[in-house]
Every structure is written in C-alpha cells, then in structure tokens.
C-alpha cells in the first residue's frame, strides 16, 4: 500500500468553509421551512459584469475557427493579460511592474497554497491571527507547522501575531525573526487595513531581517480611505522582499470563473542551504511550468475585459454595491448594541460576540434562532475566539433582512442564549 503524507493526519477536521457548509446543510435538512441567509463564505452574488460576459462569448466563438483556436497557452499567462494588469493595476499607482514578473493563475487560493512549496521544510512561518486558513493549512501539509495544541488552537511551529480589539487588529512585529510572513491587507477576516506608515514598518523589518513577505491583496478594490496602499510595491524596498497575490474573484465576480495572479519581482530572493541567495521568480516559473498548464484562454480574455473603461465602471458598481451592504451591516449591528469592526475598507465585518459567547456558540445561535449563516472567528485562529465574521457579498435584500432579524431578536449587548 502507498504511504500517505502523515502531515495530512495532523489537520484538524475539515477545511473551515467545508465544515460550515456541512453544518448548514444538516440544519437545512432538519428545518426545510427556514429561509437561510448566507453571510458566511466570502462568495460573490452579483452576476459577472456585462463586458466580461461579452469577452467570454467572443473568446468562445474564436475557438470555433482554425485561426482563433487555442491549445496549450503559456503557463505564465498570455501577454495581453499580463500587460493589461501592469498597466491597469499598477501603473496608475506609480508602480512599474514588468509584465514578465506577473504569473496568471486560476485564483489566489491555489497560488497562496502552492507558493510555500518554494521554501525549505525548516522555514519558520509567521501569520497574523486570525488568518485566512489556507496559509496555515498549506504549511501544515508541507510539514512545517509542528504539532497542533487542541486547547490553544495553535501549531507549535507557527509564529502567531495576534490581532484583537486591544491592538486595533494591527499586528506587532514578531519578537523572534520568522523566515516568511503572510500579510493579507485589507484583512480577511478582520476587515482592517494598514496605513502606508504601518505597512512600511513591515517592509523595513523584512529587509533588515531577510524575511519574505507574502502579501495577499485580494481585497484591494475595497479600499475606500486615502493613505492606504493598494499594492505593497507602493512602498520603498518592497520589491526586494515581497511577493504579491491578487484575485479577480472579489472585485470582478470570478469566484466561479477563476482567475488570479502573483507578482514575483526579479529582485526577490531567498537563501539556499549553503547560504547562496537565489531568485524566487525562476523557481516559481519552474513550479508553474511543471505543475500547471495555464488559466484558460477564454477566462484570461474575460479578465482582460475588466481593464476596459466599461469593465472598470462595471466592477466599480459591483464593489460599491457590496460596500453598501457593508455599511448596512455595520449600522445594523451597531444599532443592535454589538461591537463592530471592519467593513470600511473591506467587504468583511468583524464583530465581538455578545455576552462573552464563544464563536461557535454564536454561529449556532445565529443559524438556529435567526437562520443567518456567518463564520466563527475562532475558525480563523485562536485570537478569533469571541469574534464573528459577516460578509458583505450578499444581496441588498438578504443583507437588510438579516439585519432586521438581528434587530428583532433584541438588544444584543445584554443578550443571553435562550
Ligand atoms: C472567505 O470567505 O474567507 C473567502 O471566500 C475564502 C476564499 O476566498 O477562498
């Protein structure tokens, strides 16, 4: 019999969002009469923008002609999309990115899960806590996380940087130097964004300590306030120490279509065992050309349409739509007496559970008593205990309905389960 990778056996239960989906399915079977409002997983609900649909149709029709048909594409992505990204996402912010440093993929989740393959097993990983579970779980699978402490909800080999109301959800620099630091900004799940000065501290720290920053900018389109960097490359020195991950899912509705990209500047390096510095870009290229055959041509044409003037307007409308939900949720929860964070530069609202309830109990209460699905904060890490996440990606109608249900349930500052 084949021997399995023992590291998989260390992973607790199932993936957070799969676990929640099972619980919701079980509840639905037991209570088919309840109309469930899903504000759990950050999945978009608005249809794809019309310019994306038009580009898809056109690209599909091309496939029916001998001249237009495409077989295997470049594993790194087509030049038309890499150039559109450099021009559309970076140049307007004064950041010059070489299209050759951009690697197109089928989404940020895979890229973020796969990138750790480039690091030695002994590399020390630091994550903000709470955190998008993919960063931790993919390092567990690679044998880099040590052992899981059930009681603490943490891994012995991972450095956790707590983000709670007490520090304004802004992580402190690590007390002990890690090799790799994952930063997601604006943050999933807390909805926090960092100012330019705060992010510069991380870049400076990484430069001074030879760390690598894996910067997840999937929610960049949701930034509303001035003074918040949209890309880590807006900061001085970041090209030496940071790899940036982006997604078409959250701004342009590609959660089903699938497209994202990674920027691996030529200048980002790490060390080999004998101390030589090695550029990461050729390694990522090697990995992608070996294990990946590229994002479909028609999807890349659809992504390209996002950068047309019409596409930009449509994406902006979708983002505005979701940010209206974020405002509705923020005010709805505040009026109900809850302590609320995030939702200003991000499509996630992070709240303190009422009455000192733990995150999973609050999940059960919302589901069983109000028919609302959210995400327990502790599912994102130990510092998420006592917090809860709601997403702004629902429809206006469902979001407003959820807030009515919460308002009608009573004043939550004095609320007890019952
Ligand atoms: C989330 O709900 O945190 C996200 O949808 C997860 C993802 O983007 O994979």
Tab-separated table of C-alpha atoms and ligand atoms in Angstrom:
chain	number	residue	atom	x	y	z
A	1	UNK	CA	0.000	0.000	0.000
A	2	UNK	CA	1.106	3.559	-0.629
A	3	UNK	CA	2.291	5.514	2.389
A	4	UNK	CA	0.365	8.692	2.987
A	5	UNK	CA	1.777	12.084	3.883
A	6	UNK	CA	1.395	11.900	7.677
A	7	UNK	CA	1.139	15.675	7.866
A	8	UNK	CA	-2.405	15.441	6.475
A	9	UNK	CA	-3.401	13.401	9.509
A	10	UNK	CA	-2.451	16.310	11.743
A	11	UNK	CA	-5.006	18.622	10.126
A	12	UNK	CA	-7.977	19.045	12.437
A	13	UNK	CA	-11.408	18.195	10.969
A	14	UNK	CA	-12.218	19.629	7.588
A	15	UNK	CA	-11.440	22.921	5.912
A	16	UNK	CA	-13.286	25.735	7.734
A	17	UNK	CA	-15.732	26.607	4.956
A	18	UNK	CA	-16.438	22.935	4.154
A	19	UNK	CA	-17.193	22.376	7.826
A	20	UNK	CA	-19.629	25.288	7.884
A	21	UNK	CA	-21.298	24.101	4.655
A	22	UNK	CA	-21.927	20.664	6.249
A	23	UNK	CA	-23.432	22.224	9.353
A	24	UNK	CA	-25.698	24.450	7.257
A	25	UNK	CA	-26.788	21.504	5.075
A	26	UNK	CA	-27.664	19.465	8.177
A	27	UNK	CA	-29.658	22.379	9.578
A	28	UNK	CA	-31.479	22.800	6.258
A	29	UNK	CA	-32.460	19.135	6.165
A	30	UNK	CA	-33.822	19.362	9.712
A	31	UNK	CA	-35.571	22.721	9.144
A	32	UNK	CA	-36.597	22.924	5.480
A	33	UNK	CA	-39.060	25.704	6.342
A	34	UNK	CA	-36.345	28.164	7.467
A	35	UNK	CA	-35.204	30.674	4.891
A	36	UNK	CA	-31.450	30.747	5.365
A	37	UNK	CA	-29.441	33.922	4.704
A	38	UNK	CA	-25.839	33.150	3.845
A	39	UNK	CA	-23.334	35.723	5.030
A	40	UNK	CA	-20.644	33.130	5.713
A	41	UNK	CA	-18.139	32.329	2.983
A	42	UNK	CA	-16.982	35.367	1.019
A	43	UNK	CA	-18.598	34.310	-2.229
A	44	UNK	CA	-19.984	36.986	-4.523
A	45	UNK	CA	-23.644	37.017	-5.566
A	46	UNK	CA	-23.790	39.663	-8.325
A	47	UNK	CA	-23.641	38.302	-11.896
A	48	UNK	CA	-20.471	38.794	-13.919
A	49	UNK	CA	-20.109	42.286	-15.448
A	50	UNK	CA	-21.559	42.574	-18.995
A	51	UNK	CA	-18.152	43.380	-20.515
A	52	UNK	CA	-16.746	40.182	-19.019
A	53	UNK	CA	-19.628	38.190	-20.487
A	54	UNK	CA	-19.141	39.813	-23.918
A	55	UNK	CA	-15.413	38.986	-23.840
A	56	UNK	CA	-16.181	35.408	-22.872
A	57	UNK	CA	-18.639	34.998	-25.780
A	58	UNK	CA	-16.149	36.442	-28.208
A	59	UNK	CA	-13.335	34.205	-26.978
A	60	UNK	CA	-15.586	31.143	-27.110
A	61	UNK	CA	-16.541	31.908	-30.717
A	62	UNK	CA	-12.876	32.271	-31.649
A	63	UNK	CA	-12.367	28.690	-30.537
A	64	UNK	CA	-14.636	27.501	-33.358
A	65	UNK	CA	-12.297	28.867	-36.030
A	66	UNK	CA	-8.924	27.472	-37.184
A	67	UNK	CA	-7.280	30.908	-36.746
A	68	UNK	CA	-8.792	31.597	-33.327
A	69	UNK	CA	-8.462	28.172	-31.740
A	70	UNK	CA	-6.001	27.968	-28.808
A	71	UNK	CA	-4.495	24.834	-27.379
A	72	UNK	CA	-1.983	24.935	-24.537
A	73	UNK	CA	-1.277	28.521	-23.606
A	74	UNK	CA	1.810	29.934	-21.913
A	75	UNK	CA	1.862	28.592	-18.341
A	76	UNK	CA	2.604	32.104	-17.073
A	77	UNK	CA	-0.429	33.578	-18.834
A	78	UNK	CA	-0.985	35.401	-22.107
A	79	UNK	CA	0.943	38.618	-22.724
A	80	UNK	CA	-2.289	40.559	-23.387
A	81	UNK	CA	-3.470	39.979	-19.806
A	82	UNK	CA	-0.079	40.409	-18.116
A	83	UNK	CA	0.326	43.738	-19.897
A	84	UNK	CA	-3.227	44.845	-19.057
A	85	UNK	CA	-2.544	44.084	-15.379
A	86	UNK	CA	0.743	46.009	-15.279
A	87	UNK	CA	-0.978	48.951	-16.992
A	88	UNK	CA	-4.288	48.759	-15.144
A	89	UNK	CA	-3.466	47.689	-11.585
A	90	UNK	CA	-0.004	49.127	-11.002
A	91	UNK	CA	0.934	51.977	-13.382
A	92	UNK	CA	-1.905	54.252	-12.147
A	93	UNK	CA	-0.431	53.979	-8.629
A	94	UNK	CA	3.014	54.912	-9.808
A	95	UNK	CA	4.272	51.333	-9.601
A	96	UNK	CA	6.174	49.970	-12.536
A	97	UNK	CA	5.759	46.206	-12.784
A	98	UNK	CA	7.364	44.207	-15.549
A	99	UNK	CA	4.603	42.075	-17.145
A	100	UNK	CA	7.169	39.243	-17.190
A	101	UNK	CA	7.040	39.213	-13.360
A	102	UNK	CA	3.282	38.502	-13.425
A	103	UNK	CA	2.092	34.885	-13.341
A	104	UNK	CA	-1.565	34.346	-14.214
A	105	UNK	CA	-3.384	31.534	-12.446
A	106	UNK	CA	-6.801	30.116	-11.682
A	107	UNK	CA	-7.064	32.120	-8.484
A	108	UNK	CA	-5.294	33.368	-5.387
A	109	UNK	CA	-6.300	30.459	-3.153
A	110	UNK	CA	-4.230	27.998	-5.194
A	111	UNK	CA	-1.313	30.410	-5.519
A	112	UNK	CA	-1.282	31.137	-1.792
A	113	UNK	CA	-1.486	27.439	-1.004
A	114	UNK	CA	1.187	26.477	-3.526
A	115	UNK	CA	3.792	29.192	-3.047
A	116	UNK	CA	5.109	27.636	0.175
A	117	UNK	CA	6.477	24.758	-1.952
A	118	UNK	CA	9.451	27.006	-2.691
A	119	UNK	CA	10.532	27.127	0.967
A	120	UNK	CA	12.582	24.651	2.960
A	121	UNK	CA	10.707	22.462	5.409
A	122	UNK	CA	12.558	24.136	8.298
A	123	UNK	CA	11.417	27.641	7.289
A	124	UNK	CA	9.575	29.447	10.047
A	125	UNK	CA	6.235	30.873	9.012
A	126	UNK	CA	4.506	33.816	10.701
A	127	UNK	CA	0.830	34.596	10.307
A	128	UNK	CA	-1.406	37.265	11.695
A	129	UNK	CA	-4.026	35.744	13.946
A	130	UNK	CA	-6.920	35.451	12.995
A	131	UNK	CA	-5.906	34.447	9.480
A	132	UNK	CA	-7.191	33.034	6.185
A	133	UNK	CA	-6.855	29.280	6.914
A	134	UNK	CA	-5.142	28.433	3.613
A	135	UNK	CA	-1.837	29.957	4.753
A	136	UNK	CA	-1.664	27.751	7.830
A	137	UNK	CA	-3.168	24.547	6.427
A	138	UNK	CA	-0.909	24.502	3.360
A	139	UNK	CA	2.141	24.783	5.637
A	140	UNK	CA	0.775	22.005	7.827
A	141	UNK	CA	0.524	19.780	4.749
A	142	UNK	CA	4.151	20.589	3.961
A	143	UNK	CA	5.285	19.522	7.440
A	144	UNK	CA	6.243	22.996	8.551
A	145	UNK	CA	3.751	23.573	11.353
A	146	UNK	CA	4.861	21.214	14.137
A	147	UNK	CA	2.112	19.840	16.335
A	148	UNK	CA	-1.371	21.137	16.986
A	149	UNK	CA	-2.296	22.161	20.511
A	150	UNK	CA	-6.037	21.429	20.710
A	151	UNK	CA	-6.540	23.602	23.759
A	152	UNK	CA	-4.687	26.632	22.421
A	153	UNK	CA	-5.921	26.069	18.852
A	154	UNK	CA	-2.429	26.748	17.512
A	155	UNK	CA	0.544	24.991	15.886
A	156	UNK	CA	3.854	24.730	17.719
A	157	UNK	CA	5.923	25.607	14.640
A	158	UNK	CA	3.972	28.664	13.505
A	159	UNK	CA	4.507	32.195	14.788
A	160	UNK	CA	1.157	33.837	15.525
A	161	UNK	CA	0.835	37.617	15.532
A	162	UNK	CA	-2.357	38.336	17.475
A	163	UNK	CA	-4.775	40.930	16.098
A	164	UNK	CA	-7.524	41.797	18.535
A	165	UNK	CA	-9.573	44.835	19.532
A	166	UNK	CA	-6.852	45.605	22.103
A	167	UNK	CA	-4.242	46.362	19.405
A	168	UNK	CA	-6.768	47.712	16.891
A	169	UNK	CA	-6.239	44.498	14.852
A	170	UNK	CA	-2.814	45.774	13.837
A	171	UNK	CA	-0.172	43.073	14.210
A	172	UNK	CA	3.041	43.811	16.103
A	173	UNK	CA	6.353	42.930	14.514
A	174	UNK	CA	7.423	39.421	15.584
A	175	UNK	CA	9.507	39.130	18.734
A	176	UNK	CA	11.604	36.427	17.034
A	177	UNK	CA	12.559	36.560	13.364
A	178	UNK	CA	10.483	34.309	11.069
A	179	UNK	CA	11.544	33.432	7.503
A	180	UNK	CA	8.213	34.056	5.815
A	181	UNK	CA	5.418	36.419	6.842
A	182	UNK	CA	1.909	36.223	5.393
A	183	UNK	CA	0.061	39.545	5.354
A	184	UNK	CA	-3.468	39.955	3.982
A	185	UNK	CA	-4.469	43.606	3.541
A	186	UNK	CA	-7.216	44.730	3.646
A	187	UNK	CA	-7.538	41.865	6.029
A	188	UNK	CA	-9.634	38.790	5.788
A	189	UNK	CA	-11.238	38.221	8.279
A	190	UNK	CA	-10.999	41.392	10.443
A	191	UNK	CA	-11.547	43.917	7.647
A	192	UNK	CA	-8.609	46.003	8.926
A	193	UNK	CA	-6.367	47.956	6.538
A	194	UNK	CA	-2.874	49.262	7.318
A	195	UNK	CA	-1.704	52.789	6.670
A	196	UNK	CA	1.297	53.383	4.447
A	197	UNK	CA	3.486	54.039	7.501
A	198	UNK	CA	2.364	50.837	9.229
A	199	UNK	CA	2.995	48.717	6.152
A	200	UNK	CA	6.362	50.383	5.569
A	201	UNK	CA	7.401	49.111	9.032
A	202	UNK	CA	6.822	45.562	7.805
A	203	UNK	CA	8.787	46.092	4.627
A	204	UNK	CA	11.647	47.666	6.603
A	205	UNK	CA	11.575	44.790	9.079
A	206	UNK	CA	11.643	42.226	6.265
A	207	UNK	CA	14.604	43.977	4.640
A	208	UNK	CA	16.531	44.287	7.874
A	209	UNK	CA	15.898	40.667	8.842
A	210	UNK	CA	15.992	38.900	5.468
A	211	UNK	CA	12.344	37.832	5.685
A	212	UNK	CA	9.989	37.298	2.799
A	213	UNK	CA	6.508	38.850	2.830
A	214	UNK	CA	3.706	37.026	1.027
A	215	UNK	CA	1.238	39.859	0.509
A	216	UNK	CA	-2.364	38.881	-0.197
A	217	UNK	CA	-4.089	41.874	-1.800
A	218	UNK	CA	-7.276	40.051	-2.838
A	219	UNK	CA	-9.451	42.787	-1.277
A	220	UNK	CA	-7.548	45.793	-2.602
A	221	UNK	CA	-10.538	47.017	-4.667
A	222	UNK	CA	-12.486	47.577	-1.445
A	223	UNK	CA	-10.151	50.230	-0.048
A	224	UNK	CA	-12.113	53.449	0.410
A	225	UNK	CA	-9.889	55.608	2.568
A	226	UNK	CA	-6.904	57.649	1.484
A	227	UNK	CA	-3.438	56.781	2.711
A	228	UNK	CA	-3.853	53.030	2.442
A	229	UNK	CA	-1.537	51.301	-0.023
A	230	UNK	CA	-3.263	49.151	-2.650
A	231	UNK	CA	-0.099	47.270	-3.512
A	232	UNK	CA	2.899	46.513	-1.317
A	233	UNK	CA	5.096	47.710	-4.189
A	234	UNK	CA	3.966	51.268	-3.467
A	235	UNK	CA	6.372	51.041	-0.522
A	236	UNK	CA	10.046	51.612	-0.674
A	237	UNK	CA	12.130	48.457	-0.829
A	238	UNK	CA	9.183	46.076	-1.185
A	239	UNK	CA	10.399	44.679	-4.486
A	240	UNK	CA	13.313	43.071	-2.672
A	241	UNK	CA	11.221	41.270	-0.093
A	242	UNK	CA	7.608	40.859	-1.222
A	243	UNK	CA	5.539	38.661	-3.478
A	244	UNK	CA	2.010	39.941	-4.128
A	245	UNK	CA	-1.108	37.856	-4.739
A	246	UNK	CA	-4.206	39.233	-6.450
A	247	UNK	CA	-7.571	37.850	-7.424
A	248	UNK	CA	-10.307	38.677	-9.912
A	249	UNK	CA	-12.807	36.931	-7.631
A	250	UNK	CA	-13.779	39.643	-5.214
A	251	UNK	CA	-13.701	42.752	-7.427
A	252	UNK	CA	-14.960	41.222	-10.689
A	253	UNK	CA	-17.015	38.260	-9.504
A	254	UNK	CA	-14.693	35.484	-10.747
A	255	UNK	CA	-15.212	33.119	-7.790
A	256	UNK	CA	-16.691	30.603	-10.230
A	257	UNK	CA	-14.796	31.586	-13.378
A	258	UNK	CA	-11.390	31.506	-11.590
A	259	UNK	CA	-8.528	33.865	-12.350
A	260	UNK	CA	-5.834	35.471	-10.236
A	261	UNK	CA	-2.181	36.321	-10.432
A	262	UNK	CA	1.084	36.509	-8.499
A	263	UNK	CA	3.752	39.163	-8.917
A	264	UNK	CA	7.224	37.751	-8.271
A	265	UNK	CA	9.701	40.558	-8.926
A	266	UNK	CA	13.027	39.510	-10.368
A	267	UNK	CA	14.677	41.060	-7.280
A	268	UNK	CA	13.024	38.895	-4.596
A	269	UNK	CA	15.478	36.348	-3.250
A	270	UNK	CA	15.800	33.677	-0.574
A	271	UNK	CA	18.737	31.573	0.649
A	272	UNK	CA	19.816	28.073	-0.278
A	273	UNK	CA	21.122	25.673	2.381
A	274	UNK	CA	24.708	26.650	1.676
A	275	UNK	CA	23.864	30.320	2.054
A	276	UNK	CA	23.679	31.351	-1.601
A	277	UNK	CA	20.928	33.860	-2.464
A	278	UNK	CA	18.515	32.533	-5.064
A	279	UNK	CA	15.862	34.445	-7.018
A	280	UNK	CA	12.354	33.135	-6.406
A	281	UNK	CA	10.960	34.027	-9.821
A	282	UNK	CA	12.729	31.254	-11.785
A	283	UNK	CA	11.710	28.756	-9.104
A	284	UNK	CA	8.067	29.778	-9.297
A	285	UNK	CA	8.309	29.634	-13.060
A	286	UNK	CA	9.771	26.129	-12.776
A	287	UNK	CA	6.989	25.088	-10.448
A	288	UNK	CA	4.233	26.501	-12.641
A	289	UNK	CA	5.596	25.119	-15.918
A	290	UNK	CA	5.854	21.676	-14.318
A	291	UNK	CA	2.546	21.511	-12.472
A	292	UNK	CA	0.233	23.928	-14.261
A	293	UNK	CA	-0.916	24.352	-17.833
A	294	UNK	CA	-2.248	27.854	-17.520
A	295	UNK	CA	-5.544	29.594	-16.949
A	296	UNK	CA	-7.968	29.010	-19.869
A	297	UNK	CA	-7.660	31.454	-22.757
A	298	UNK	CA	-11.328	32.414	-22.600
A	299	UNK	CA	-11.031	33.225	-18.900
A	300	UNK	CA	-7.958	35.362	-19.496
A	301	UNK	CA	-9.854	37.273	-22.198
A	302	UNK	CA	-12.673	37.754	-19.670
A	303	UNK	CA	-10.159	39.084	-17.124
A	304	UNK	CA	-8.688	41.432	-19.710
A	305	UNK	CA	-12.146	42.989	-20.181
A	306	UNK	CA	-12.051	44.155	-16.566
A	307	UNK	CA	-9.438	46.748	-17.612
A	308	UNK	CA	-11.516	48.384	-20.359
A	309	UNK	CA	-13.193	51.680	-19.388
A	310	UNK	CA	-16.582	49.957	-19.458
A	311	UNK	CA	-15.257	46.981	-17.469
A	312	UNK	CA	-13.797	49.274	-14.842
A	313	UNK	CA	-17.108	51.077	-14.424
A	314	UNK	CA	-18.972	47.798	-14.037
A	315	UNK	CA	-16.507	46.435	-11.498
A	316	UNK	CA	-16.702	49.668	-9.539
A	317	UNK	CA	-20.512	49.371	-9.462
A	318	UNK	CA	-20.282	45.842	-8.067
A	319	UNK	CA	-17.775	46.847	-5.426
A	320	UNK	CA	-19.948	49.855	-4.473
A	321	UNK	CA	-22.942	47.568	-4.238
A	322	UNK	CA	-21.189	45.278	-1.770
A	323	UNK	CA	-19.818	48.199	0.213
A	324	UNK	CA	-23.413	49.441	0.656
A	325	UNK	CA	-24.081	46.074	2.281
A	326	UNK	CA	-21.037	46.552	4.474
A	327	UNK	CA	-22.483	49.883	5.668
A	328	UNK	CA	-25.907	48.283	6.237
A	329	UNK	CA	-24.331	45.517	8.312
A	330	UNK	CA	-22.143	47.874	10.297
A	331	UNK	CA	-25.014	50.171	11.249
A	332	UNK	CA	-27.457	47.297	11.774
A	333	UNK	CA	-25.124	45.571	14.205
A	334	UNK	CA	-24.186	48.773	15.985
A	335	UNK	CA	-27.858	49.680	16.469
A	336	UNK	CA	-28.382	46.215	17.908
A	337	UNK	CA	-25.736	47.007	20.534
A	338	UNK	CA	-22.900	44.942	19.081
A	339	UNK	CA	-19.240	45.888	18.922
A	340	UNK	CA	-18.321	46.120	15.241
A	341	UNK	CA	-15.048	46.371	13.282
A	342	UNK	CA	-14.020	46.318	9.629
A	343	UNK	CA	-16.414	46.879	6.734
A	344	UNK	CA	-14.913	50.278	5.829
A	345	UNK	CA	-12.064	49.237	3.525
A	346	UNK	CA	-13.067	45.602	3.186
A	347	UNK	CA	-16.154	43.502	2.446
A	348	UNK	CA	-15.903	41.790	5.850
A	349	UNK	CA	-17.456	42.898	9.107
A	350	UNK	CA	-15.876	41.566	12.253
A	351	UNK	CA	-17.876	41.670	15.448
A	352	UNK	CA	-17.422	40.807	19.073
A	353	UNK	CA	-19.794	38.056	20.098
A	354	UNK	CA	-22.304	39.290	22.675
A	355	UNK	CA	-22.351	38.233	26.310
A	356	UNK	CA	-18.895	36.638	26.117
A	357	UNK	CA	-20.254	33.807	23.966
A	358	UNK	CA	-17.692	31.692	22.131
A	359	UNK	CA	-17.600	31.946	18.344
A	360	UNK	CA	-19.131	28.554	17.548
A	361	UNK	CA	-21.976	29.043	20.039
A	362	UNK	CA	-22.775	32.349	18.381
A	363	UNK	CA	-22.678	30.589	14.994
A	364	UNK	CA	-25.261	28.063	16.253
A	365	UNK	CA	-27.442	30.804	17.758
A	366	UNK	CA	-27.496	32.850	14.553
A	367	UNK	CA	-28.208	29.791	12.425
A	368	UNK	CA	-30.755	28.057	14.651
A	369	UNK	CA	-32.611	31.085	16.002
A	370	UNK	CA	-32.341	33.559	13.115
A	371	UNK	CA	-31.457	31.460	10.059
A	372	UNK	CA	-28.312	33.508	9.399
A	373	UNK	CA	-25.007	31.899	8.407
A	374	UNK	CA	-21.783	33.648	9.387
A	375	UNK	CA	-18.243	32.484	10.119
A	376	UNK	CA	-16.993	31.840	13.659
A	377	UNK	CA	-13.919	33.931	14.364
A	378	UNK	CA	-12.079	31.084	16.049
A	379	UNK	CA	-12.152	29.212	12.736
A	380	UNK	CA	-9.515	31.728	11.594
A	381	UNK	CA	-7.217	31.155	14.566
A	382	UNK	CA	-7.064	31.351	18.349
A	383	UNK	CA	-7.241	35.154	18.534
A	384	UNK	CA	-10.532	34.972	16.605
A	385	UNK	CA	-12.247	33.352	19.585
A	386	UNK	CA	-15.066	35.571	20.798
A	387	UNK	CA	-15.395	37.198	17.377
A	388	UNK	CA	-17.542	36.504	14.331
A	389	UNK	CA	-17.367	37.441	10.645
A	390	UNK	CA	-20.193	38.515	8.335
A	391	UNK	CA	-19.644	39.099	4.643
A	392	UNK	CA	-20.985	41.977	2.571
A	393	UNK	CA	-21.240	39.780	-0.545
A	394	UNK	CA	-24.980	39.055	-0.190
A	395	UNK	CA	-27.808	40.826	-1.992
A	396	UNK	CA	-29.155	44.117	-0.617
A	397	UNK	CA	-32.439	42.348	0.160
A	398	UNK	CA	-30.907	39.490	2.128
A	399	UNK	CA	-28.480	41.753	3.938
A	400	UNK	CA	-31.286	44.070	5.044
A	401	UNK	CA	-33.420	41.073	6.016
A	402	UNK	CA	-30.590	39.629	8.120
A	403	UNK	CA	-30.203	42.947	9.930
A	404	UNK	CA	-33.970	43.076	10.592
A	405	UNK	CA	-33.811	39.606	12.103
A	406	UNK	CA	-30.913	40.660	14.315
A	407	UNK	CA	-32.731	43.860	15.365
A	408	UNK	CA	-35.922	41.967	16.175
A	409	UNK	CA	-34.007	39.448	18.276
A	410	UNK	CA	-33.477	42.130	20.917
A	411	UNK	CA	-30.718	44.234	22.255
A	412	UNK	CA	-27.602	42.140	21.948
A	413	UNK	CA	-25.439	43.958	24.456
A	414	UNK	CA	-27.444	42.263	27.215
A	415	UNK	CA	-28.335	39.187	25.212
A	416	UNK	CA	-28.183	35.651	26.598
A	417	UNK	CA	-28.782	32.373	24.756
A	418	UNK	CA	-32.333	31.130	25.249
B	1	LIG	C1	-13.512	33.647	2.654
B	1	LIG	O1	-14.716	33.557	2.894
B	1	LIG	O2	-12.675	33.837	3.532
B	1	LIG	C2	-13.085	33.543	1.252
B	1	LIG	O3	-14.160	33.390	0.408
B	1	LIG	C3	-12.239	32.420	1.061
B	1	LIG	C4	-11.600	32.445	-0.292
B	1	LIG	O4	-11.554	33.462	-0.962
B	1	LIG	O5	-11.110	31.386	-0.644
